[in-house]
Coordinates of C-alpha atoms in Angstrom, one line a residue:
X9 CA -44.3 -54.0 70.8
X10 CA -47.4 -53.6 69.6
X11 CA -46.5 -49.7 69.4
X12 CA -43.7 -50.6 67.2
X13 CA -45.2 -52.9 64.8
X14 CA -47.9 -50.4 64.0
X15 CA -45.4 -47.7 63.2
X16 CA -43.7 -50.2 60.9
X17 CA -46.8 -51.4 59.5
X18 CA -48.0 -47.6 59.1
X19 CA -44.7 -46.8 57.2
X20 CA -44.6 -49.8 55.1
X21 CA -48.3 -49.6 53.8
X22 CA -47.9 -45.5 53.0
X23 CA -45.0 -46.2 50.9
X24 CA -46.2 -49.3 49.1
X25 CA -49.6 -46.8 48.7
X26 CA -47.7 -43.9 47.1
X27 CA -45.6 -46.5 44.8
X28 CA -48.9 -47.9 43.7
X29 CA -50.5 -44.6 42.8
X30 CA -47.6 -43.5 40.8
X31 CA -47.6 -46.5 39.0
X32 CA -51.4 -45.6 38.6
X33 CA -50.5 -41.9 37.5
X34 CA -47.7 -43.2 34.8
X35 CA -50.5 -45.8 33.0
X36 CA -53.7 -43.8 33.3
X37 CA -52.8 -40.0 32.7
X38 CA -49.2 -39.5 32.1
X39 CA -49.4 -41.2 29.0
X40 CA -52.1 -39.0 27.9
X41 CA -50.4 -36.0 28.6
X42 CA -47.6 -37.1 27.0
X43 CA -49.2 -37.4 23.9
X44 CA -51.2 -34.5 23.6
X45 CA -49.6 -31.4 21.7
X46 CA -48.1 -28.6 24.0
X47 CA -49.7 -25.5 24.6
X48 CA -47.8 -22.6 22.7
X49 CA -48.8 -19.1 23.5
X50 CA -47.1 -16.0 22.1
X51 CA -45.6 -13.6 24.5
X52 CA -47.9 -10.9 23.6
X53 CA -50.7 -13.1 25.5
X54 CA -48.6 -12.3 28.8
X55 CA -48.2 -9.8 31.1
X56 CA -44.8 -8.6 32.7
X57 CA -45.2 -10.3 35.6
X58 CA -46.0 -13.7 34.0
X59 CA -43.1 -12.9 31.5
X60 CA -40.8 -11.9 34.3
X61 CA -41.4 -15.1 36.0
X62 CA -41.2 -17.5 32.9
X63 CA -37.9 -15.7 31.8
X64 CA -36.0 -14.2 34.9
X65 CA -33.4 -12.5 32.6
X66 CA -34.3 -11.4 29.2
X67 CA -31.2 -11.0 26.7
X68 CA -30.3 -8.2 25.7
X69 CA -30.7 -9.1 21.6
X70 CA -34.1 -10.8 22.4
X71 CA -35.7 -6.9 23.9
X72 CA -33.6 -5.2 21.4
X73 CA -33.4 -5.7 17.7
X74 CA -30.3 -3.4 17.8
X75 CA -28.0 -5.6 19.5
X76 CA -26.7 -8.9 18.0
X77 CA -26.3 -12.2 19.8
X78 CA -22.7 -13.1 20.8
X79 CA -22.9 -16.5 21.8
X80 CA -19.9 -17.3 19.7
X81 CA -17.3 -14.6 21.3
X82 CA -18.8 -15.9 25.1
X83 CA -17.7 -19.3 24.3
X84 CA -14.5 -18.1 23.1
X85 CA -13.6 -15.8 26.2
X86 CA -14.6 -18.8 28.4
X87 CA -12.5 -21.5 26.6
X88 CA -9.5 -19.0 26.6
X89 CA -10.4 -17.3 30.3
X90 CA -8.0 -19.8 32.3
X91 CA -4.7 -18.2 30.2
X92 CA -6.6 -14.3 30.0
X93 CA -6.8 -14.8 33.7
X94 CA -3.0 -15.2 34.3
X95 CA -2.0 -12.9 31.2
X96 CA -4.1 -10.3 33.1
X97 CA -2.8 -10.7 36.2
X98 CA 0.4 -10.7 34.9
X99 CA -0.1 -7.4 33.4
X100 CA -1.6 -5.7 37.1
X101 CA 1.9 -6.8 38.8
X102 CA 3.9 -5.3 36.4
X103 CA 1.4 -2.1 36.1
X104 CA 1.4 -1.7 39.8
X105 CA 5.2 -2.3 40.6
X106 CA 6.1 1.1 39.9
X107 CA 3.1 2.5 41.7
X108 CA 4.0 0.2 44.8
X109 CA 7.3 1.3 44.9
X110 CA 6.5 4.8 45.3
X111 CA 5.4 4.4 48.8
X112 CA 7.8 2.0 50.0
X113 CA 9.9 3.7 52.5
X114 CA 7.1 6.8 53.3
X115 CA 5.0 6.8 56.3
X116 CA 6.8 3.7 57.7
X117 CA 6.0 1.5 54.9
X118 CA 8.4 -1.1 54.5
X119 CA 7.0 -3.5 51.7
X120 CA 4.0 -3.5 49.6
X121 CA 3.3 -7.0 47.3
X122 CA 0.3 -9.2 46.1
X123 CA -0.4 -12.0 48.3
X124 CA -2.5 -13.4 45.9
X125 CA -4.2 -12.3 42.8
X126 CA -6.6 -14.2 40.1
X127 CA -9.7 -12.9 38.5
X128 CA -11.3 -16.7 39.6
X129 CA -13.0 -19.0 37.2
X130 CA -15.9 -17.1 35.7
X131 CA -14.9 -14.9 32.8
X132 CA -17.2 -11.5 31.8
X133 CA -20.0 -12.1 29.4
X134 CA -21.1 -10.3 26.6
X135 CA -25.0 -9.6 26.9
X136 CA -25.3 -8.3 23.3
X137 CA -23.3 -6.0 20.8
X138 CA -24.7 -2.9 18.7
X139 CA -22.7 -2.3 15.7
X140 CA -23.0 1.5 14.2
X141 CA -23.1 1.7 10.1
X142 CA -20.4 5.2 10.0
X143 CA -19.2 6.7 6.7
X144 CA -16.6 7.6 8.2
X145 CA -13.0 5.5 8.6
X146 CA -14.2 4.2 12.0
X147 CA -16.1 1.3 13.5
X148 CA -18.1 2.1 16.7
X149 CA -19.7 -0.8 18.3
X150 CA -21.5 -0.8 22.2
X151 CA -21.1 -3.7 23.9
X152 CA -23.3 -4.7 27.2
X153 CA -20.4 -6.6 29.3
X154 CA -21.2 -8.3 32.9
X155 CA -18.6 -10.2 35.0
X156 CA -20.2 -11.9 38.1
X157 CA -16.2 -12.8 39.2
X158 CA -14.9 -14.5 42.5
X159 CA -11.9 -12.9 41.9
X160 CA -9.6 -13.2 45.1
X161 CA -6.7 -10.3 45.4
X162 CA -4.8 -9.6 48.6
X163 CA -2.5 -7.0 49.1
X164 CA 0.0 -7.4 52.2
X165 CA 1.4 -3.9 53.8
X166 CA 4.1 -4.3 55.9
X167 CA 4.3 -1.3 58.0
X168 CA 6.6 -1.0 61.4
X169 CA 7.5 -4.7 60.8
X170 CA 3.2 -5.1 61.1
X171 CA 1.7 -7.1 58.2
X172 CA -2.1 -5.6 57.3
X173 CA -3.7 -7.1 54.4
X174 CA -6.4 -6.3 52.6
X175 CA -8.4 -8.3 50.3
X176 CA -10.7 -7.6 47.7
X177 CA -13.7 -10.4 47.3
X178 CA -16.9 -10.8 45.1
X179 CA -16.3 -8.3 42.4
X180 CA -19.6 -7.8 40.6
X181 CA -19.4 -5.1 37.3
X182 CA -22.0 -4.3 34.6
X183 CA -20.6 -1.7 31.8
X184 CA -22.0 -0.4 28.8
X185 CA -18.8 0.9 26.9
X186 CA -18.4 2.5 23.3
X187 CA -15.9 1.3 21.7
X188 CA -14.6 3.3 18.4
X189 CA -11.7 1.7 16.2
X190 CA -10.3 4.3 14.2
X191 CA -9.1 5.1 12.1
X192 CA -9.3 2.0 10.0
X193 CA -6.0 1.3 7.9
X194 CA -4.6 -1.0 5.7
X195 CA -2.1 -2.2 8.1
X196 CA -2.5 -4.9 10.5
X197 CA -4.7 -4.8 12.7
X198 CA -6.4 -2.7 10.6
X199 CA -7.2 0.1 13.1
X200 CA -4.4 2.8 14.6
X201 CA -6.2 3.6 17.9
X202 CA -8.4 2.2 20.3
X203 CA -11.5 4.8 22.0
X204 CA -13.1 3.7 24.8
X205 CA -16.1 5.8 27.1
X206 CA -18.7 4.8 29.1
X207 CA -22.6 5.5 27.9
X208 CA -24.0 4.7 31.5
X209 CA -22.6 5.1 34.9
X210 CA -21.2 1.7 36.1
X211 CA -22.6 -0.7 38.2
X212 CA -19.6 -2.2 40.3
X213 CA -20.4 -4.3 43.8
X214 CA -17.7 -5.9 45.9
X215 CA -16.5 -6.8 49.1
X216 CA -13.6 -5.5 51.4
X217 CA -12.2 -7.2 53.9
X218 CA -9.4 -5.3 56.6
X219 CA -7.3 -7.6 58.5
X220 CA -10.0 -10.1 58.0
X221 CA -13.0 -8.4 59.0
X222 CA -15.8 -7.0 56.3
X223 CA -15.3 -3.2 56.1
X224 CA -18.2 -3.5 53.7
X225 CA -20.5 -4.6 56.5
X226 CA -19.9 -0.7 58.8
X227 CA -23.1 0.8 58.1
X228 CA -23.8 3.2 55.4
X229 CA -20.0 2.5 54.1
X230 CA -21.6 0.1 51.4
X231 CA -23.3 2.7 49.7
X232 CA -21.0 5.4 49.7
X233 CA -18.4 3.4 48.7
X234 CA -20.3 2.3 45.8
X235 CA -21.5 5.8 44.8
X236 CA -18.1 7.1 44.9
X237 CA -16.8 4.9 42.6
X238 CA -19.2 5.1 39.8
X239 CA -19.1 8.8 40.1
X240 CA -15.6 8.7 39.8
X241 CA -14.7 6.3 36.9
X242 CA -17.9 8.4 35.5
X243 CA -16.3 11.3 35.8
X244 CA -13.2 10.2 34.0
X245 CA -14.8 8.0 31.3
X246 CA -18.4 9.1 30.5
X247 CA -19.1 10.0 26.9
X248 CA -18.3 12.4 25.6
X249 CA -15.1 12.0 27.8
X250 CA -12.7 9.1 25.9
X251 CA -9.7 7.1 26.9
X252 CA -7.3 6.5 23.6
X253 CA -5.1 3.4 23.6
X254 CA -2.6 3.5 20.2
X255 CA -2.2 0.6 18.8
X256 CA 0.2 1.0 15.6
X257 CA 3.3 3.4 16.4
X258 CA 3.7 6.9 14.1
X259 CA 6.9 4.6 12.5
X260 CA 4.0 2.5 10.5
X261 CA 2.8 5.3 9.2
X262 CA -0.9 4.4 9.4
X263 CA -1.7 7.0 12.5
X264 CA 0.0 9.7 10.4
X265 CA -2.1 12.4 8.7
X266 CA -1.2 15.7 7.0
X267 CA 0.0 18.7 9.5
X268 CA 1.2 21.2 7.2
X269 CA 3.1 22.6 4.4
X270 CA 6.9 23.0 4.0
X271 CA 7.7 25.6 1.7
X272 CA 11.3 25.1 0.3
X273 CA 13.4 28.0 -1.6
X274 CA 16.5 26.6 -3.4
X275 CA 18.2 29.8 -3.5
X276 CA 21.8 29.0 -5.2
X277 CA 25.3 26.7 -4.4
X278 CA 28.8 27.9 -4.5
X279 CA 32.2 26.3 -5.4
X280 CA 30.6 23.0 -6.7
X281 CA 32.6 20.1 -8.1
X282 CA 33.8 20.3 -11.4
X283 CA 32.8 16.9 -12.7
X284 CA 33.0 17.6 -16.7
X285 CA 36.4 16.9 -18.2
X286 CA 36.4 19.6 -20.7
X287 CA 34.3 21.9 -18.9
X288 CA 32.2 22.4 -15.9
X289 CA 29.6 20.7 -14.2
X290 CA 25.7 21.0 -14.9
X291 CA 24.0 20.9 -11.4
X292 CA 20.4 20.7 -10.6
X293 CA 19.3 19.6 -7.0
X294 CA 16.8 16.6 -5.9
X295 CA 14.8 16.8 -2.8
X296 CA 12.5 14.4 -0.9
X297 CA 10.9 14.1 2.3
X298 CA 12.0 11.1 4.2
X299 CA 8.8 8.7 5.0
X300 CA 7.0 9.5 2.0
X301 CA 6.4 7.4 -1.4
X302 CA 6.0 10.4 -3.6
X303 CA 8.1 11.3 -6.2
X304 CA 11.2 13.2 -5.7
X305 CA 11.1 17.1 -7.0
X306 CA 13.7 18.9 -9.1
X307 CA 14.9 22.4 -9.8
X308 CA 16.1 23.3 -13.2
X309 CA 19.4 22.1 -14.8
X310 CA 22.1 25.1 -15.0
X311 CA 24.3 24.4 -17.6
X312 CA 28.1 24.7 -17.2
X313 CA 27.8 26.4 -14.1
X314 CA 29.8 26.1 -10.5
X315 CA 27.9 28.7 -8.8
X316 CA 24.4 28.2 -10.1
X317 CA 21.3 30.3 -8.8
X318 CA 17.8 28.8 -9.2
X319 CA 15.7 31.1 -6.7
X320 CA 12.9 28.4 -7.3
X321 CA 9.7 27.5 -5.0
X322 CA 8.7 24.2 -4.0
X323 CA 6.2 22.5 -1.7
X324 CA 6.2 19.4 0.2
X325 CA 2.9 17.8 2.5
X326 CA 4.4 17.2 6.0
X327 CA 2.9 14.6 8.3
X328 CA 5.3 14.3 11.4
X329 CA 7.5 17.2 11.7
X330 CA 9.7 15.6 14.9
X331 CA 11.0 13.2 12.5
X332 CA 10.7 13.6 9.2
X333 CA 13.8 15.6 7.1
X334 CA 14.5 17.0 4.1
X335 CA 17.1 15.2 2.1
X336 CA 18.5 17.2 -0.6
X337 CA 20.8 15.6 -3.5
X338 CA 23.3 17.3 -5.8
X339 CA 23.8 16.2 -9.2
X340 CA 25.7 17.0 -12.6
X341 CA 23.4 15.9 -15.3
X342 CA 24.8 14.0 -18.0
X343 CA 23.4 13.1 -21.4
X344 CA 24.1 9.9 -21.9
X345 CA 25.3 7.9 -18.6
X346 CA 24.1 8.6 -15.4
X347 CA 24.2 11.5 -13.5
X348 CA 26.9 12.3 -11.3
X349 CA 26.7 12.6 -7.4
X350 CA 28.0 16.0 -6.7
X351 CA 27.0 16.0 -3.1
X352 CA 23.8 15.9 -0.6
X353 CA 22.4 17.4 2.9
X354 CA 19.7 16.8 5.2
X355 CA 17.7 19.1 7.0
X356 CA 15.4 17.7 10.4
X357 CA 12.3 19.7 10.3
X358 CA 12.3 20.1 14.1
X359 CA 14.5 22.7 13.8
X360 CA 12.1 24.9 12.3
X361 CA 9.8 27.4 13.8
X362 CA 6.2 27.5 12.5
X363 CA 5.3 30.2 10.0
X364 CA 8.9 31.4 10.7
X365 CA 11.3 31.5 7.3
X366 CA 14.7 30.1 8.0
X367 CA 18.5 30.0 6.0
X368 CA 20.1 27.4 5.7
X369 CA 23.9 27.4 4.5
X370 CA 24.7 23.5 3.9
X371 CA 28.0 22.1 3.6
X372 CA 27.8 19.1 0.8
X373 CA 29.0 15.7 2.2
X374 CA 28.9 12.3 -0.4
X375 CA 27.0 10.8 2.2
X376 CA 25.5 11.3 5.9
X377 CA 27.7 8.3 7.2
X378 CA 30.1 10.1 9.6
X379 CA 32.6 8.0 8.8
X380 CA 33.0 8.3 5.5
X381 CA 36.5 9.6 4.5
X382 CA 35.4 11.0 1.1
X383 CA 33.2 14.0 3.4
X384 CA 36.3 15.5 4.5
X385 CA 36.2 16.8 0.7
X386 CA 35.0 20.2 0.2
X387 CA 32.5 19.4 -2.4
X388 CA 30.3 23.5 -2.4
X389 CA 27.7 24.9 -0.7
X390 CA 24.1 24.9 -1.1
X391 CA 21.9 27.7 0.2
X392 CA 18.1 27.1 1.2
X393 CA 15.3 28.9 2.8
X394 CA 12.8 26.4 4.4
X395 CA 9.1 27.7 5.7
X396 CA 6.5 25.6 7.6
X397 CA 3.0 26.6 8.1
X398 CA 0.5 24.4 9.8
X399 CA -2.7 23.6 8.8
X400 CA -5.5 25.1 10.4
X401 CA -7.8 22.8 12.7
X402 CA -11.7 22.4 12.8
X403 CA -12.3 24.4 15.7
X404 CA -10.3 27.7 13.9
X405 CA -12.3 27.7 11.2
X406 CA -15.4 29.5 13.7
X407 CA -14.8 31.9 16.4
X408 CA -17.3 33.0 19.1
X409 CA -18.6 36.8 18.8
X410 CA -21.2 38.8 20.9
X411 CA -23.3 41.5 20.7
X412 CA -22.5 43.2 24.1
X413 CA -25.7 42.4 25.4
X414 CA -24.4 38.8 26.6
X415 CA -25.8 37.3 23.2
X416 CA -23.1 35.3 21.6
X417 CA -22.7 33.7 17.9
X418 CA -20.5 31.6 15.8
X419 CA -18.8 33.2 12.9
X420 CA -16.7 31.7 10.5
X421 CA -13.6 32.8 9.7
X422 CA -12.6 34.0 6.2
X423 CA -11.6 31.0 4.2
X424 CA -11.1 32.9 0.7
X425 CA -7.7 33.4 0.6
X426 CA -4.3 31.8 1.4
X427 CA -2.9 28.6 -0.1
X428 CA -3.8 24.6 1.2
X429 CA -4.0 21.1 0.3
X430 CA -7.0 19.3 -1.3
X431 CA -7.2 15.6 0.4
X432 CA -9.8 13.5 -1.6
X433 CA -10.7 10.0 -0.2
X434 CA -12.0 7.3 -2.7
X435 CA -13.6 4.6 -0.2
X436 CA -15.3 2.6 -2.4
X437 CA -18.1 2.0 -5.2
X438 CA -21.2 -0.3 -5.1
X439 CA -23.2 -1.5 -8.2
X440 CA -20.4 -0.7 -11.1
X441 CA -20.7 -2.9 -14.4
X442 CA -18.6 -3.5 -17.1
X443 CA -20.3 -4.6 -20.6
X444 CA -17.7 -7.7 -20.8
X445 CA -15.5 -7.8 -17.3
X446 CA -15.9 -5.9 -14.4
X447 CA -12.1 -4.8 -13.3
X448 CA -13.2 -1.0 -12.5
X449 CA -10.6 1.8 -10.8
X450 CA -11.2 5.4 -10.3
X451 CA -9.7 8.4 -11.6
X452 CA -9.3 12.0 -10.4
X453 CA -9.0 14.8 -12.3
X454 CA -8.6 18.2 -11.2
X455 CA -6.6 21.1 -12.0
X456 CA -5.3 19.4 -14.7
X457 CA -3.8 17.1 -12.7
X458 CA -5.0 13.0 -12.8
X459 CA -4.4 10.6 -10.5
X460 CA -5.8 6.9 -10.1
X461 CA -6.2 4.2 -7.7
X462 CA -5.4 0.5 -7.8
X463 CA -7.4 -1.7 -9.9
X464 CA -9.9 -4.2 -8.2
X465 CA -10.5 -7.1 -10.2
X466 CA -13.7 -9.2 -11.0
X467 CA -16.2 -7.3 -8.4
X468 CA -18.6 -5.0 -8.6
X469 CA -18.5 -3.2 -5.7
X470 CA -14.8 -2.5 -5.4
X471 CA -12.9 -0.9 -2.4
X472 CA -10.1 1.3 -2.7
X473 CA -9.3 3.3 0.2
X474 CA -7.1 5.1 -0.9
X475 CA -5.8 9.2 -0.7
X476 CA -4.7 11.8 -3.2
X477 CA -3.2 14.9 -2.1
X478 CA -3.6 18.1 -4.2
X479 CA -1.8 21.0 -2.7
X480 CA -3.6 24.6 -4.4
X481 CA -2.3 28.6 -3.8
X482 CA -5.8 29.6 -3.1
X483 CA -9.5 28.0 -2.2
X484 CA -10.8 26.1 -4.9
X485 CA -14.4 27.3 -4.0
X486 CA -15.0 28.0 -7.6
X487 CA -13.5 24.6 -9.0
X488 CA -15.4 21.4 -9.6
X489 CA -13.4 17.9 -9.0
X490 CA -14.3 14.8 -11.8
X491 CA -14.1 11.1 -10.4
X492 CA -14.7 8.7 -12.8
X493 CA -15.0 4.8 -12.8
X494 CA -13.2 3.1 -15.2
X495 CA -12.9 -0.6 -16.4
X496 CA -9.5 -2.1 -17.2
X497 CA -9.0 -2.9 -20.9
X498 CA -8.1 -6.6 -20.8
X499 CA -5.8 -8.5 -23.5
X500 CA -4.4 -6.6 -26.8
X501 CA -8.0 -5.4 -27.9
X502 CA -7.7 -1.9 -29.5
X503 CA -10.8 -0.7 -28.4
X504 CA -11.6 2.2 -26.4
X505 CA -11.4 2.6 -22.3
X506 CA -14.7 1.6 -20.9
X507 CA -16.3 4.3 -18.5
X508 CA -18.3 2.7 -15.7
X509 CA -19.7 6.3 -14.3
X510 CA -18.6 9.3 -13.3
X511 CA -19.3 12.4 -11.1
X512 CA -18.7 16.3 -10.4
X513 CA -18.1 17.3 -7.3
X514 CA -18.6 21.5 -6.6
X515 CA -16.0 22.3 -3.9
X516 CA -17.6 25.4 -2.0
X517 CA -19.1 23.6 0.5
X518 CA -16.0 21.8 0.8
X519 CA -14.2 24.9 1.1
X520 CA -16.9 26.8 3.4
X521 CA -17.2 23.4 5.7
X522 CA -13.7 22.2 5.7
X523 CA -14.9 18.6 4.6
X524 CA -17.4 16.4 3.0
X525 CA -18.5 12.7 3.4
X526 CA -20.8 11.3 0.8
X527 CA -22.2 8.7 -1.6
X528 CA -23.0 10.1 -5.2
X529 CA -25.1 8.3 -7.8
X530 CA -22.7 7.8 -10.8
X531 CA -23.7 9.7 -13.9
X532 CA -24.6 7.4 -17.0
X533 CA -24.7 4.3 -14.7
X534 CA -27.7 2.2 -13.8
X535 CA -27.4 2.0 -10.3
X536 CA -23.6 2.6 -9.5
X537 CA -22.7 4.6 -6.4
X538 CA -19.1 6.0 -5.0
X539 CA -18.0 7.0 -1.6
X540 CA -15.8 9.8 -1.2
X541 CA -15.0 11.8 1.6
X542 CA -12.5 15.8 0.5
X543 CA -11.1 17.5 3.3
X544 CA -9.9 21.1 2.6
X545 CA -7.2 22.5 4.9
X546 CA -5.3 26.0 5.0
X547 CA -2.2 27.2 6.1

């Protein structure tokens, strides 16, 4: 009894003593510490070991000023993750279903299916994003992604009536990809392709269980598997290798760039319909390429002739030879009333072989509707000759030569002759200012041909993003192109047009190098600049 009392007394006395000491500390010492200002010291006063102790994981946007903080993006992904998890898992199931089906029925495999598929409750996080400033029509970003996932993926395989299960758990990934959105276009979502490549080898860690046993516990297997996976992914996607994902299809026209020139020779027509009551017909041919908004091109009018001969040449810029067609319409010219339609026909460009001329003798139809009964009527024939020339790419402009001693050198191919296309892209202007108002637009003058951009109202920094095409018979090495920024007049004022600045660009560098992409200071402008890209493509 005395021993029990002693123990109880010691415990009770110790508790009362500790409580009293804590109250004394709060009254005399803690209050003084709370009243004192905290000691603030800059990080440069600490050594690296102390910093690592204070901040175990320094955010990337703190260590590198090139990376930006994206907490808003992480919050967005975190809130959306339950829905993203289900959507991604459904896409994985749809994508792997054909792959699984390829192995069913082989090697005794009866079925392959997911027993469970979830990416877990923890979403990936962005440690920071670096954005590159480019003068090209593209946006380049480099995010740093970390994902400590609690994913649970179970695949059940039935082999000879024996069920075998493999389970993927504890997936950890660290990636540093480069994402390029190009080209930037005025169609939603404002970029045509998504290009992804890895700037560093990825760090991937996971656990793998087979028949309930941890396969990664086998000595040496864990490190070998991790290294092989990182190596194979790096071989496929390590920069400069790129995986390209098309976003906008060809039907939108946003991804199509000029690939060649179509040469059309309208030779003659035979046995045309007589449309005039007291005479013959006055035929001419009107033609255009499908998928283009450019004005149609016309031949001359042959008066009172049912078998006219033209032998006239025309050129068209081709963007998609697999889907585009040349539309030819024959009309009877009238001085007063609307022109009568004599017939029409189309020629798919896929029928042409590059660099080879092909002669077509076309039966004119009233319409391209195969069920139109009026197509049975003989409307005459039209004879045309077509040639499709492809543009040479940048790689074909240079060739590798050897001097016989093992020394290789690059040689520029001759670009001093041959027809081609001049593509002028006006991106934007900066700091242009009018006297009364600023509604700027740009004018491009080349060899007497003038083309204008749209007007951007009430801005000193207009962004046009418009392209203009000029076809020429020979390289314009000795020519200049004149680009002028003007201010749109308002109301009924009779004052002359106001010029906000201009620039004259020599095209010799464009011909020799294939392209230029520069910002030019506008002449007769205080601080104005204009961003211009010019490309020269030859056939």
